């Protein structure tokens, strides 16, 4: 009978719409979760690069064997050498 057939089609169509909406909702959740995971992986890679750089810098500082206050004496020595360079240039222009 045609009425029964229409009822079946209407029921199937409603169930299909509900299933399709559930699929879309699940897909939306999946896409967001994937985006979150990708973002976290990028952050982890960046943190690993930063950690490697910090380890490298620490190793360089430790290998330099600097002492407390040595930076001040180095700065003073550079200032003194710069003064000598200016004097040398001045004397060189006298000849």
JSON list of C-alpha atoms in Angstrom, two decimals, residues 41-87:
[
{"chain": "A", "resi": 41, "resn": "UNK", "atom": "CA", "xyz": [53.27, 18.07, 18.19]},
{"chain": "A", "resi": 42, "resn": "UNK", "atom": "CA", "xyz": [54.46, 21.38, 16.73]},
{"chain": "A", "resi": 43, "resn": "UNK", "atom": "CA", "xyz": [54.83, 22.78, 20.25]},
{"chain": "A", "resi": 44, "resn": "UNK", "atom": "CA", "xyz": [56.77, 19.70, 21.35]},
{"chain": "A", "resi": 45, "resn": "UNK", "atom": "CA", "xyz": [59.13, 20.04, 18.38]},
{"chain": "A", "resi": 46, "resn": "UNK", "atom": "CA", "xyz": [59.68, 23.73, 19.16]},
{"chain": "A", "resi": 47, "resn": "UNK", "atom": "CA", "xyz": [60.33, 22.96, 22.83]},
{"chain": "A", "resi": 48, "resn": "UNK", "atom": "CA", "xyz": [62.83, 20.26, 21.81]},
{"chain": "A", "resi": 49, "resn": "UNK", "atom": "CA", "xyz": [64.68, 22.78, 19.59]},
{"chain": "A", "resi": 50, "resn": "UNK", "atom": "CA", "xyz": [64.73, 25.32, 22.43]},
{"chain": "A", "resi": 51, "resn": "UNK", "atom": "CA", "xyz": [66.00, 22.69, 24.86]},
{"chain": "A", "resi": 52, "resn": "UNK", "atom": "CA", "xyz": [68.78, 21.69, 22.45]},
{"chain": "A", "resi": 53, "resn": "UNK", "atom": "CA", "xyz": [69.81, 25.33, 22.06]},
{"chain": "A", "resi": 54, "resn": "UNK", "atom": "CA", "xyz": [69.85, 25.89, 25.83]},
{"chain": "A", "resi": 55, "resn": "UNK", "atom": "CA", "xyz": [71.93, 22.74, 26.35]},
{"chain": "A", "resi": 56, "resn": "UNK", "atom": "CA", "xyz": [74.37, 23.92, 23.69]},
{"chain": "A", "resi": 57, "resn": "UNK", "atom": "CA", "xyz": [74.63, 27.35, 25.33]},
{"chain": "A", "resi": 58, "resn": "UNK", "atom": "CA", "xyz": [75.18, 25.82, 28.77]},
{"chain": "A", "resi": 59, "resn": "UNK", "atom": "CA", "xyz": [77.92, 23.57, 27.36]},
{"chain": "A", "resi": 60, "resn": "UNK", "atom": "CA", "xyz": [79.61, 26.56, 25.71]},
{"chain": "A", "resi": 61, "resn": "UNK", "atom": "CA", "xyz": [79.51, 28.58, 28.93]},
{"chain": "A", "resi": 62, "resn": "UNK", "atom": "CA", "xyz": [80.85, 25.69, 30.99]},
{"chain": "A", "resi": 63, "resn": "UNK", "atom": "CA", "xyz": [83.64, 25.01, 28.47]},
{"chain": "A", "resi": 64, "resn": "UNK", "atom": "CA", "xyz": [84.66, 28.67, 28.51]},
{"chain": "A", "resi": 65, "resn": "UNK", "atom": "CA", "xyz": [85.52, 28.31, 32.20]},
{"chain": "A", "resi": 66, "resn": "UNK", "atom": "CA", "xyz": [84.52, 31.86, 33.03]},
{"chain": "A", "resi": 67, "resn": "UNK", "atom": "CA", "xyz": [84.77, 33.17, 36.55]},
{"chain": "A", "resi": 68, "resn": "UNK", "atom": "CA", "xyz": [82.55, 35.65, 38.38]},
{"chain": "A", "resi": 69, "resn": "UNK", "atom": "CA", "xyz": [83.46, 39.20, 37.43]},
{"chain": "A", "resi": 70, "resn": "UNK", "atom": "CA", "xyz": [85.50, 38.10, 34.43]},
{"chain": "A", "resi": 71, "resn": "UNK", "atom": "CA", "xyz": [83.07, 39.81, 32.10]},
{"chain": "A", "resi": 72, "resn": "UNK", "atom": "CA", "xyz": [83.88, 43.16, 33.73]},
{"chain": "A", "resi": 73, "resn": "UNK", "atom": "CA", "xyz": [87.62, 42.68, 33.31]},
{"chain": "A", "resi": 74, "resn": "UNK", "atom": "CA", "xyz": [87.12, 41.60, 29.69]},
{"chain": "A", "resi": 75, "resn": "UNK", "atom": "CA", "xyz": [85.04, 44.73, 29.03]},
{"chain": "A", "resi": 76, "resn": "UNK", "atom": "CA", "xyz": [87.74, 46.91, 30.58]},
{"chain": "A", "resi": 77, "resn": "UNK", "atom": "CA", "xyz": [90.42, 45.19, 28.49]},
{"chain": "A", "resi": 78, "resn": "UNK", "atom": "CA", "xyz": [88.40, 45.74, 25.31]},
{"chain": "A", "resi": 79, "resn": "UNK", "atom": "CA", "xyz": [87.99, 49.40, 26.20]},
{"chain": "A", "resi": 80, "resn": "UNK", "atom": "CA", "xyz": [91.72, 49.73, 26.76]},
{"chain": "A", "resi": 81, "resn": "UNK", "atom": "CA", "xyz": [92.53, 48.00, 23.47]},
{"chain": "A", "resi": 82, "resn": "UNK", "atom": "CA", "xyz": [90.07, 50.27, 21.67]},
{"chain": "A", "resi": 83, "resn": "UNK", "atom": "CA", "xyz": [91.89, 53.29, 23.11]},
{"chain": "A", "resi": 84, "resn": "UNK", "atom": "CA", "xyz": [95.21, 51.89, 21.89]},
{"chain": "A", "resi": 85, "resn": "UNK", "atom": "CA", "xyz": [93.74, 51.41, 18.44]},
{"chain": "A", "resi": 86, "resn": "UNK", "atom": "CA", "xyz": [92.67, 55.07, 18.30]},
{"chain": "A", "resi": 87, "resn": "UNK", "atom": "CA", "xyz": [96.11, 56.18, 19.47]}
]
